[in-house]
Coordinates of C-alpha atoms in Angstrom, one line a residue:
X1 CA 1.2 36.4 28.9
X2 CA 2.5 38.9 26.5
X3 CA 4.4 37.7 23.5
X4 CA 8.2 37.7 23.7
X5 CA 10.3 39.8 21.2
X6 CA 12.9 37.5 19.7
X7 CA 16.6 38.4 20.0
X8 CA 16.7 38.6 16.2
X9 CA 13.9 41.3 16.3
X10 CA 15.6 43.1 19.2
X11 CA 18.9 43.3 17.3
X12 CA 17.1 44.3 14.1
X13 CA 15.5 47.2 16.0
X14 CA 18.8 48.4 17.4
X15 CA 20.4 48.2 13.9
X16 CA 17.5 50.0 12.3
X17 CA 17.8 52.9 14.8
X18 CA 21.6 53.1 14.2
X19 CA 21.0 53.1 10.4
X20 CA 18.4 55.9 10.6
X21 CA 20.8 58.0 12.7
X22 CA 23.8 57.4 10.4
X23 CA 21.9 57.6 7.1
X24 CA 18.5 59.4 7.6
X25 CA 17.3 58.5 4.1
X26 CA 17.7 54.8 5.1
X27 CA 15.0 55.0 7.7
X28 CA 12.9 51.8 7.7
X29 CA 15.5 50.0 5.5
X30 CA 16.0 46.3 6.2
X31 CA 19.4 45.5 7.6
X32 CA 19.1 42.0 6.3
X33 CA 19.9 40.2 9.5
X34 CA 20.6 36.5 9.7
X35 CA 22.2 33.9 11.9
X36 CA 26.0 33.5 11.2
X37 CA 28.8 31.1 12.0
X38 CA 31.1 34.0 12.5
X39 CA 29.1 35.7 15.2
X40 CA 25.5 35.3 16.6
X41 CA 24.1 37.4 13.7
X42 CA 25.3 39.1 10.6
X43 CA 23.7 42.1 8.8
X44 CA 24.3 42.4 5.1
X45 CA 22.1 45.3 4.2
X46 CA 24.8 48.0 4.4
X47 CA 26.2 47.1 1.0
X48 CA 22.9 47.8 -0.8
X49 CA 22.3 51.0 1.1
X50 CA 25.8 52.2 0.4
X51 CA 25.4 51.6 -3.3
X52 CA 22.2 53.5 -3.3
X53 CA 23.7 56.4 -1.4
X54 CA 26.9 56.2 -3.4
X55 CA 28.8 55.9 -0.2
X56 CA 31.7 53.6 0.9
X57 CA 30.1 50.6 2.4
X58 CA 32.8 49.9 5.0
X59 CA 32.8 53.6 6.1
X60 CA 29.0 53.5 6.3
X61 CA 29.2 50.3 8.3
X62 CA 31.6 52.0 10.7
X63 CA 29.3 54.9 11.2
X64 CA 26.4 52.5 12.0
X65 CA 28.6 50.6 14.5
X66 CA 29.4 53.9 16.3
X67 CA 25.7 54.5 16.8
X68 CA 24.6 51.0 17.9
X69 CA 23.6 51.0 21.5
X70 CA 25.4 48.1 23.3
X71 CA 24.7 46.8 26.8
X72 CA 21.7 44.7 27.7
X73 CA 21.1 43.1 24.3
X74 CA 24.0 43.7 22.0
X75 CA 27.5 42.9 23.4
X76 CA 29.5 44.0 20.4
X77 CA 29.4 44.8 16.7
X78 CA 32.3 44.4 14.3
X79 CA 32.7 45.5 10.7
X80 CA 33.7 42.6 8.5
X81 CA 34.8 42.4 4.9
X82 CA 33.4 45.1 2.6
X83 CA 30.8 46.2 5.1
X84 CA 29.1 43.3 6.8
X85 CA 28.2 43.7 10.5
X86 CA 29.0 40.8 12.8
X87 CA 26.8 41.1 16.0
X88 CA 27.3 39.2 19.3
X89 CA 24.5 39.4 21.9
X90 CA 25.0 39.2 25.6
X91 CA 24.6 36.0 27.6
X92 CA 22.2 37.8 29.8
X93 CA 20.0 38.6 26.8
X94 CA 19.9 35.0 25.7
X95 CA 19.0 33.6 29.2
X96 CA 16.6 36.4 29.9
X97 CA 14.7 35.9 26.7
X98 CA 14.4 32.2 27.3
X99 CA 13.3 32.8 30.8
X100 CA 10.5 35.1 29.5
X101 CA 9.4 32.3 27.1
X102 CA 9.6 29.7 29.9
X103 CA 7.3 31.8 32.1
X104 CA 4.5 31.9 29.4
X105 CA 1.7 30.1 31.3
X106 CA -0.2 29.6 28.0
X107 CA 2.4 27.1 26.8
X108 CA 3.0 29.1 23.7
X109 CA 6.6 29.9 24.6
X110 CA 6.0 33.6 24.0
X111 CA 5.0 33.0 20.3
X112 CA 2.9 36.0 19.2
X113 CA -0.4 35.7 17.4
X114 CA -0.6 37.2 13.8
X115 CA -1.3 40.9 13.8
X116 CA -4.2 40.7 11.3
X117 CA -5.6 37.2 11.3
X118 CA -8.1 36.3 8.6
X119 CA -10.2 33.3 7.6
X120 CA -8.5 30.5 5.7
X121 CA -10.3 27.5 4.2
X122 CA -8.0 24.6 3.7
X123 CA -9.1 21.7 1.5
X124 CA -7.1 18.5 2.3
X125 CA -7.5 14.8 3.1
X126 CA -9.8 14.0 0.1
X127 CA -10.5 10.2 0.0
X128 CA -13.2 8.7 -2.3
X129 CA -16.3 7.0 -1.3
X130 CA -16.4 3.2 -1.8
X131 CA -12.6 3.2 -2.5
X132 CA -9.7 2.3 -0.3
X133 CA -7.3 5.0 0.7
X134 CA -3.8 4.4 -0.8
X135 CA -0.4 5.9 -0.3
X136 CA -1.3 8.8 -2.6
X137 CA -3.8 10.0 0.0
X138 CA -1.1 10.2 2.6
X139 CA 0.5 13.5 1.6
X140 CA -2.7 15.5 1.3
X141 CA -3.8 14.4 4.8
X142 CA -0.4 14.9 6.5
X143 CA 0.6 18.1 4.9
X144 CA -2.8 19.6 5.3
X145 CA -3.1 18.7 8.9
X146 CA 0.2 20.3 9.8
X147 CA -0.6 23.5 7.9
X148 CA -3.9 23.7 9.8
X149 CA -2.0 23.3 13.1
X150 CA 0.5 26.0 12.1
X151 CA -2.2 28.5 11.0
X152 CA -4.4 28.0 14.1
X153 CA -1.3 28.3 16.4
X154 CA -0.6 31.7 14.9
X155 CA -4.2 32.9 15.4
X156 CA -5.7 32.4 12.0
X157 CA -9.4 31.4 11.8
X158 CA -9.2 28.1 9.9
X159 CA -12.1 26.3 8.3
X160 CA -11.3 22.7 7.4
X161 CA -12.8 21.1 4.3
X162 CA -12.5 17.5 3.1
X163 CA -13.7 17.4 -0.5
X164 CA -14.4 13.7 -0.7
X165 CA -15.3 12.0 -4.0
X166 CA -19.0 11.1 -3.3
X167 CA -20.7 11.9 -6.6
X168 CA -20.5 10.6 -10.1
X169 CA -21.7 8.0 -12.6
X170 CA -20.2 5.0 -10.8
X171 CA -22.7 5.5 -8.0
X172 CA -25.6 4.5 -10.3
X173 CA -23.9 1.1 -10.8
X174 CA -23.3 0.6 -7.1
X175 CA -26.7 1.8 -6.0
X176 CA -28.5 -0.4 -8.5
X177 CA -26.5 -3.5 -7.5
X178 CA -27.0 -2.8 -3.8
X179 CA -30.7 -2.4 -4.4
X180 CA -30.8 -5.8 -6.0
X181 CA -28.5 -7.3 -3.3
X182 CA -29.7 -5.5 -0.1
X183 CA -27.5 -7.5 2.4
X184 CA -24.2 -6.9 0.6
X185 CA -23.1 -4.3 3.1
X186 CA -24.1 -6.0 6.3
X187 CA -21.3 -6.3 8.8
X188 CA -21.0 -7.5 12.4
X189 CA -18.2 -5.5 13.8
X190 CA -18.8 -3.6 17.0
X191 CA -19.4 0.1 16.6
X192 CA -17.0 0.6 19.5
X193 CA -14.2 -1.1 17.6
X194 CA -13.8 1.6 14.9
X195 CA -10.7 0.1 13.4
X196 CA -12.2 -3.3 13.0
X197 CA -15.5 -2.0 11.7
X198 CA -13.7 0.4 9.3
X199 CA -11.7 -2.5 7.8
X200 CA -14.9 -4.6 7.4
X201 CA -16.8 -1.7 5.9
X202 CA -14.2 -1.1 3.2
X203 CA -13.9 -4.9 2.6
X204 CA -17.7 -5.0 2.0
X205 CA -17.6 -1.9 -0.3
X206 CA -14.6 -3.3 -2.2
X207 CA -16.4 -6.7 -2.7
X208 CA -19.6 -4.8 -3.7
X209 CA -17.7 -2.7 -6.3
X210 CA -16.1 -5.6 -7.9
X211 CA -19.4 -7.6 -8.1
X212 CA -21.2 -4.5 -9.5
X213 CA -18.5 -3.8 -12.1
X214 CA -18.6 -7.4 -13.3
X215 CA -22.4 -7.4 -13.7
X216 CA -22.2 -3.9 -15.3
X217 CA -19.7 -5.1 -18.0
X218 CA -21.6 -8.4 -18.7
X219 CA -25.3 -7.6 -18.4
X220 CA -26.7 -5.0 -20.8
X221 CA -30.0 -4.9 -18.9
X222 CA -28.3 -4.2 -15.6
X223 CA -26.2 -1.5 -17.4
X224 CA -29.4 0.2 -18.5
X225 CA -30.9 0.1 -15.1
X226 CA -27.6 1.4 -13.6
X227 CA -27.6 4.4 -15.9
X228 CA -31.2 5.1 -15.1
X229 CA -30.1 5.2 -11.5
X230 CA -27.6 8.0 -12.2
X231 CA -30.4 10.1 -13.5
X232 CA -32.5 9.3 -10.4
X233 CA -29.6 10.2 -8.1
X234 CA -29.0 13.6 -9.8
X235 CA -32.8 14.2 -9.7
X236 CA -32.9 13.6 -6.0
X237 CA -35.0 10.5 -5.9
X238 CA -35.5 9.8 -2.1
X239 CA -34.9 6.0 -2.3
X240 CA -31.8 6.4 -4.5
X241 CA -30.4 9.1 -2.2
X242 CA -31.0 6.9 0.8
X243 CA -29.0 4.1 -0.9
X244 CA -26.3 6.6 -1.8
X245 CA -26.2 7.8 1.8
X246 CA -25.5 4.2 2.9
X247 CA -22.4 4.2 0.8
X248 CA -21.2 7.4 2.2
X249 CA -21.9 6.3 5.8
X250 CA -20.1 3.0 5.3
X251 CA -17.1 4.8 3.7
X252 CA -16.9 7.3 6.6
X253 CA -16.5 4.4 9.1
X254 CA -13.5 3.4 7.1
X255 CA -12.2 6.9 6.7
X256 CA -12.4 7.6 10.4
X257 CA -10.6 4.4 11.2
X258 CA -7.6 5.3 8.9
X259 CA -7.4 8.9 10.1
X260 CA -7.5 7.7 13.7
X261 CA -4.6 5.4 12.9
X262 CA -2.8 8.5 11.4
X263 CA -3.5 10.2 14.7
X264 CA -5.5 13.0 13.0
X265 CA -8.8 14.6 13.9
X266 CA -11.3 14.6 11.1
X267 CA -14.6 16.0 12.1
X268 CA -17.8 15.0 10.3
X269 CA -19.1 18.6 9.7
X270 CA -15.9 19.4 7.9
X271 CA -16.5 16.7 5.3
X272 CA -18.3 18.4 2.4
X273 CA -17.8 16.4 -0.7
X274 CA -18.7 16.9 -4.3
X275 CA -22.4 16.3 -3.5
X276 CA -22.4 19.2 -1.1
X277 CA -22.3 21.7 -4.0
X278 CA -24.8 19.9 -6.3
X279 CA -27.5 22.5 -5.8
X280 CA -25.2 25.3 -6.8
X281 CA -24.0 23.9 -10.1
X282 CA -26.7 25.3 -12.4
X283 CA -26.4 28.8 -10.8
X284 CA -22.6 28.7 -11.2
X285 CA -22.9 27.9 -14.9
X286 CA -25.6 30.6 -15.3
X287 CA -23.4 33.3 -13.6
X288 CA -20.4 32.4 -15.7
X289 CA -22.4 32.4 -19.0
X290 CA -24.2 35.6 -18.2
X291 CA -21.0 37.4 -17.3
X292 CA -19.3 36.2 -20.5
X293 CA -16.6 34.4 -18.6
X294 CA -17.8 31.1 -20.1
X295 CA -19.2 30.6 -23.6
X296 CA -21.0 27.8 -25.4
X297 CA -18.8 25.7 -27.7
X298 CA -20.2 22.7 -29.5
X299 CA -22.9 22.5 -26.9
X300 CA -20.5 22.6 -23.9
X301 CA -20.0 25.5 -21.6
X302 CA -16.3 26.4 -21.7
X303 CA -13.8 29.0 -20.5
X304 CA -10.9 29.7 -22.8
X305 CA -7.4 30.9 -22.0
X306 CA -4.8 32.2 -24.4
X307 CA -1.9 31.9 -21.9
X308 CA -2.8 28.4 -20.5
X309 CA -1.7 25.6 -22.7
X310 CA -1.6 21.9 -22.4
X311 CA 1.4 19.6 -22.8
X312 CA 1.0 19.8 -26.6
X313 CA 1.3 23.6 -26.5
X314 CA -2.3 24.2 -27.6
X315 CA -4.8 26.3 -25.6
X316 CA -6.8 24.2 -23.1
X317 CA -10.4 25.1 -22.3
X318 CA -12.0 24.5 -19.0
X319 CA -15.2 22.6 -19.5
X320 CA -17.7 23.7 -16.9
X321 CA -20.7 21.9 -18.3
X322 CA -20.6 19.0 -20.9
X323 CA -22.6 19.1 -24.1
X324 CA -25.0 16.5 -22.7
X325 CA -25.8 18.8 -19.8
X326 CA -23.6 16.9 -17.2
X327 CA -21.3 18.8 -14.9
X328 CA -17.6 18.2 -14.6
X329 CA -15.2 18.7 -11.7
X330 CA -14.7 22.4 -12.7
X331 CA -18.4 23.2 -12.0
X332 CA -18.1 21.6 -8.5
X333 CA -14.7 23.3 -7.7
X334 CA -16.0 26.7 -8.9
X335 CA -19.2 26.2 -6.8
X336 CA -17.0 25.4 -3.8
X337 CA -15.1 28.6 -4.3
X338 CA -18.3 30.6 -4.3
X339 CA -19.5 28.9 -1.1
X340 CA -16.1 29.4 0.7
X341 CA -15.8 33.0 -0.3
X342 CA -19.4 34.2 0.1
X343 CA -20.8 31.9 2.8
X344 CA -17.7 31.1 4.9
X345 CA -16.3 34.6 4.3
X346 CA -12.8 33.3 3.6
X347 CA -10.0 35.6 2.3
X348 CA -7.6 32.7 1.7
X349 CA -8.3 29.3 0.0
X350 CA -5.7 26.6 0.2
X351 CA -5.9 23.4 -1.8
X352 CA -3.6 20.6 -0.7
X353 CA -3.7 18.7 -4.0
X354 CA -1.4 16.5 -6.1
X355 CA 0.8 18.6 -8.4
X356 CA -0.5 16.6 -11.4
X357 CA -3.8 18.6 -11.0
X358 CA -2.0 22.0 -11.2
X359 CA -3.3 22.8 -14.7
X360 CA -6.9 22.2 -13.6
X361 CA -6.6 24.4 -10.6
X362 CA -4.8 27.1 -12.5
X363 CA -7.8 27.3 -14.9
X364 CA -10.3 27.1 -12.1
X365 CA -8.6 29.9 -10.1
X366 CA -8.3 32.1 -13.2
X367 CA -12.0 31.5 -14.0
X368 CA -13.0 32.5 -10.5
X369 CA -10.9 35.7 -10.8
X370 CA -12.5 36.6 -14.1
X371 CA -15.9 36.1 -12.4
X372 CA -14.9 38.4 -9.6
X373 CA -15.1 35.7 -6.9
X374 CA -11.3 35.9 -6.3
X375 CA -9.5 39.2 -6.2
X376 CA -6.8 41.1 -4.3
X377 CA -8.6 40.5 -1.0
X378 CA -9.6 36.9 -1.6
X379 CA -6.9 34.6 -2.9
X380 CA -6.6 30.9 -3.8
X381 CA -3.5 28.8 -3.6
X382 CA -2.7 25.3 -4.6
X383 CA -0.3 23.7 -2.2
X384 CA 0.8 21.2 -4.8
X385 CA 2.7 18.1 -3.6
X386 CA 4.9 15.7 -5.3
X387 CA 4.8 11.9 -5.6
X388 CA 5.6 9.2 -3.0
X389 CA 8.4 7.1 -4.6
X390 CA 9.7 3.6 -3.7
X391 CA 13.3 2.9 -2.9
X392 CA 13.9 2.5 -6.6
X393 CA 12.9 6.1 -7.3
X394 CA 9.7 5.0 -9.1
X395 CA 6.1 5.7 -8.0
X396 CA 5.4 3.6 -4.9
X397 CA 3.7 0.3 -6.0
X398 CA 3.3 -3.2 -4.7
X399 CA 5.3 -6.0 -6.4
X400 CA 2.2 -6.7 -8.4
X401 CA 2.2 -3.1 -9.6
X402 CA -0.8 -2.1 -7.6
X403 CA -1.2 1.0 -5.5
X404 CA -0.1 0.4 -1.9
X405 CA -3.0 0.5 0.6
X406 CA -2.5 3.2 3.2
X407 CA -3.6 0.9 6.0
X408 CA -1.0 -1.7 5.1
X409 CA 1.7 0.9 5.0
X410 CA 0.8 2.4 8.4
X411 CA 0.6 -1.0 10.0
X412 CA 4.1 -2.0 8.7
X413 CA 5.5 1.3 10.0
X414 CA 4.0 0.6 13.5
X415 CA 5.4 -2.9 13.4
X416 CA 8.9 -1.7 12.6
X417 CA 8.8 1.1 15.1
X418 CA 7.5 -1.3 17.9
X419 CA 10.5 -3.5 17.2
X420 CA 12.8 -0.5 17.6
X421 CA 11.2 0.5 20.9
X422 CA 11.3 -3.0 22.3
X423 CA 15.0 -3.3 21.3
X424 CA 15.9 0.0 23.0
X425 CA 14.1 -0.9 26.2
X426 CA 17.1 -2.8 27.5
X427 CA 16.1 -2.2 31.2
X428 CA 12.6 -3.6 30.6
X429 CA 11.0 -0.5 32.0
X430 CA 8.0 -0.5 29.6
X431 CA 5.1 -2.9 29.7
X432 CA 3.9 -4.6 26.6
X433 CA 1.0 -2.2 26.5
X434 CA 3.4 0.8 26.7
X435 CA 5.6 -0.7 24.0
X436 CA 2.6 -1.0 21.7
X437 CA 1.5 2.5 22.5
X438 CA 5.0 4.0 21.9
X439 CA 5.4 1.8 18.8
X440 CA 2.3 3.4 17.3
X441 CA 3.4 6.9 18.2
X442 CA 6.9 6.4 16.8
X443 CA 5.7 4.5 13.7
X444 CA 3.1 7.1 12.7
X445 CA 5.5 9.9 13.6
X446 CA 8.1 8.4 11.4
X447 CA 5.8 8.3 8.4
X448 CA 4.5 11.9 9.0
X449 CA 8.0 13.3 9.5
X450 CA 9.5 11.7 6.4
X451 CA 6.8 13.5 4.4
X452 CA 6.8 16.8 6.3
X453 CA 10.6 17.1 6.4
X454 CA 10.6 17.3 2.6
X455 CA 9.3 20.3 0.7
X456 CA 5.8 19.5 -0.4
X457 CA 6.5 20.2 -4.0
X458 CA 9.2 17.6 -4.1
X459 CA 8.9 13.8 -4.6
X460 CA 10.3 11.7 -1.8
X461 CA 11.3 8.1 -1.3
X462 CA 9.3 6.0 1.1
X463 CA 11.9 4.0 3.0
X464 CA 10.7 2.6 6.3
X465 CA 14.2 1.4 7.3
X466 CA 15.4 5.0 7.2
X467 CA 12.2 6.4 8.7
X468 CA 12.5 4.4 11.9
X469 CA 16.2 4.9 12.3
X470 CA 17.6 6.4 15.5
X471 CA 20.2 8.2 13.4
X472 CA 19.9 11.1 10.9
X473 CA 17.0 13.4 10.2
X474 CA 14.1 11.3 11.5
X475 CA 11.2 11.8 13.9
X476 CA 12.6 8.9 16.0
X477 CA 15.8 10.9 16.6
X478 CA 13.7 13.9 17.7
X479 CA 11.4 11.8 19.9
X480 CA 14.4 10.1 21.6
X481 CA 16.0 13.6 22.2
X482 CA 12.8 14.6 23.9
X483 CA 12.6 11.4 26.0
X484 CA 16.2 11.8 27.0
X485 CA 15.6 15.3 28.3
X486 CA 12.6 14.1 30.2
X487 CA 14.8 11.4 31.7
X488 CA 17.4 14.0 32.8
X489 CA 14.7 16.1 34.5
X490 CA 13.4 13.0 36.3
X491 CA 16.9 12.1 37.5
X492 CA 17.3 15.7 38.8
X493 CA 15.0 14.7 41.7
X494 CA 14.3 17.8 43.8
X495 CA 16.6 20.0 41.8
X496 CA 14.5 22.4 39.7
X497 CA 15.2 24.2 36.5
X498 CA 15.9 27.9 37.1
X499 CA 17.2 30.6 34.8
X500 CA 20.3 32.5 36.0
X501 CA 20.9 35.4 33.6
X502 CA 24.1 36.4 35.5
X503 CA 25.9 33.3 34.5
X504 CA 28.4 33.2 31.6
X505 CA 27.3 30.7 29.0
X506 CA 29.5 28.0 27.2
X507 CA 29.6 28.0 23.4
X508 CA 27.2 25.0 23.2
X509 CA 24.8 26.7 25.6
X510 CA 24.8 29.9 23.6
X511 CA 24.2 28.0 20.4
X512 CA 21.3 26.0 21.9
X513 CA 19.8 29.1 23.5
X514 CA 19.9 31.2 20.4
X515 CA 18.2 28.4 18.4
X516 CA 15.5 27.9 21.0
X517 CA 14.7 31.6 20.8
X518 CA 14.3 31.4 17.0
X519 CA 11.3 29.1 17.4
X520 CA 8.7 31.9 17.2
X521 CA 10.1 33.3 13.9
X522 CA 10.4 29.8 12.5
X523 CA 6.7 29.1 13.2
X524 CA 5.8 32.4 11.8
X525 CA 7.7 31.7 8.6
X526 CA 6.4 28.2 8.2
X527 CA 2.8 29.3 8.7
X528 CA 3.2 32.3 6.3
X529 CA 4.7 30.1 3.6
X530 CA 2.6 26.9 4.3
X531 CA 5.9 25.2 4.7
X532 CA 6.0 22.5 7.5
X533 CA 9.4 21.4 6.2
X534 CA 10.9 24.6 7.5
X535 CA 9.7 23.7 11.0
X536 CA 10.9 20.2 10.7
X537 CA 14.4 21.4 9.7
X538 CA 14.4 23.7 12.7
X539 CA 13.5 20.9 15.1
X540 CA 16.1 18.5 13.7
X541 CA 18.8 21.2 14.2
X542 CA 17.4 21.8 17.7
X543 CA 17.8 18.2 18.6
X544 CA 21.3 18.2 17.1
X545 CA 22.3 21.3 19.1
X546 CA 20.9 19.7 22.3
X547 CA 23.0 16.6 21.7
X548 CA 26.1 18.7 21.3
X549 CA 25.2 20.7 24.5
X550 CA 24.6 17.5 26.4
X551 CA 28.0 16.1 25.3
X552 CA 30.0 19.2 26.2
X553 CA 28.1 20.6 29.2
X554 CA 27.5 18.4 32.2
X555 CA 24.0 19.0 33.5
X556 CA 23.6 17.3 36.9
X557 CA 27.3 17.4 37.5
X558 CA 27.9 21.0 36.6
X559 CA 30.4 23.0 38.7
X560 CA 27.9 25.1 40.8
X561 CA 24.3 24.7 42.0
X562 CA 23.3 27.7 39.9
X563 CA 24.9 26.2 36.8
X564 CA 23.0 22.9 37.4
X565 CA 19.7 24.8 37.7
X566 CA 20.5 26.9 34.6
X567 CA 21.3 23.8 32.5
X568 CA 18.2 22.0 33.7
X569 CA 16.4 25.2 32.6
X570 CA 18.0 24.9 29.1
X571 CA 17.0 21.2 29.0
X572 CA 13.4 21.9 30.0
X573 CA 12.8 24.8 27.6
X574 CA 14.4 22.7 24.8
X575 CA 12.0 19.9 25.6
X576 CA 9.0 22.2 25.6
X577 CA 10.0 23.6 22.3
X578 CA 10.5 20.1 20.8
X579 CA 7.1 19.0 22.2
X580 CA 5.3 22.1 20.8
X581 CA 7.1 22.0 17.5
X582 CA 6.4 18.3 17.0
X583 CA 2.7 18.8 17.9
X584 CA 2.5 21.4 15.1
X585 CA 3.7 18.6 12.8
X586 CA 1.0 16.3 14.2
X587 CA 3.6 14.0 15.9
X588 CA 3.5 12.7 19.5
X589 CA 6.5 13.0 21.9
X590 CA 6.5 10.1 24.4
X591 CA 7.8 10.9 27.9
X592 CA 9.7 7.6 27.9
X593 CA 11.3 5.6 25.1

């Protein structure tokens, strides 16, 4: 199925042709088209063009209007104010465009693939080995997963990377303690019960960490043995590496259980943690030092920046290698860039990382640019996200001041959502199993949508009461809109959706149709800007417009059979758009609620 040209693009093409005819020197100029509450579209570009040509904007606008071809797509164009163009499209064009999208057997709704797709490596969902995931891990996982879906949908070749924290000095302490207490990580959970075994695995790791830390702080001889183990680990001692691998494997059981609860696919080959770049660290340092990008300072290998300063206003160096020979995070991150650029052949690197690490990544990216690993053809971008706040506007913590466990938060969301689903099932149409399934889909969707409907760079308040509300900008509102449409289509019985381009559309039908048609350009913009919140805003408006349409335009009791079919068609394509859009946010749309 060929992609469908949106009405916006069609109108833009008509205006561009008229502009070129009326003002040849304006050939290729952008008419600055946008949706408007005064007409279907408004073009504001005439003002800038008139100023450049030293012409009267309203007269130029009139000349353009005289040359616009009306008929199949454009119904009429009016000059407004100092030279704005108000454009109304035909009902036939709206229904016809939607019919073309509806006929797309691929399910893409006529959304085109990007013209020149590249390879993007996206680094997201980065938990730490032997540590529980907390609310701070939520945003990286949810935002990253949605950006992956958006980019893949538009045709980009996406390589996922989960840069887990699986290396460092704390592992010497843990490995030594486990070596002396070999049964500490034994657990009896069935391997088939991933959630149960994941919880038990992390419970054992948590207990092990606390016991090891206690002994490390109180026993000097153990502390010495633990530090020796760090050296063994870095040197590749087989027994020590085998012990370390056990930590990683146990942690992965837990990671997979949490991501499964989040309804996210995390594949084992995509998990390449800090340890994955260990063999590259020495060469990375050598390349930086030989090229003069990094220099030795008091024994450490550093990169200096005149224009990058810390909070105190003083220049901040990037320490690639410490004076004792140890490697910092910078060495690992720079090695990862080398691997992603030269081995994976990426031309775009995206890091979905907390905004508080912005200074670090700014220095890492600049270092990589100086080394020639990043350039005009290969770019790196930190998709920095803000903090999850509690209702009080402060960083989200438990009453005891501890970081909130992600599993606890998700389970509470599911519990709240399940209660909402049960309460709405007044006709008792759902079984307990179905209520539990819908509760999980609604609860996890609520958590994801609350995050994704906010611009990543902003902080947002975590308020479960609001998240699972049926009113307002929530995923539950969108899910119920979808379920309502599916219910209408079931009630239609043998009546089938069918487009009738010859019919005149009511105002609410036109508004809904025009918005549905804008799905492709919204997806394109959200993917281009790594901005899932723009898609979320589009979907909320789509559900709102459908509610208005449903209130004002009877569907099954429309005046004529053709009108019934056409309105069922509008319902169905709206449902398909909601379903596809929510999927790009990583959110399920249950058929019944």
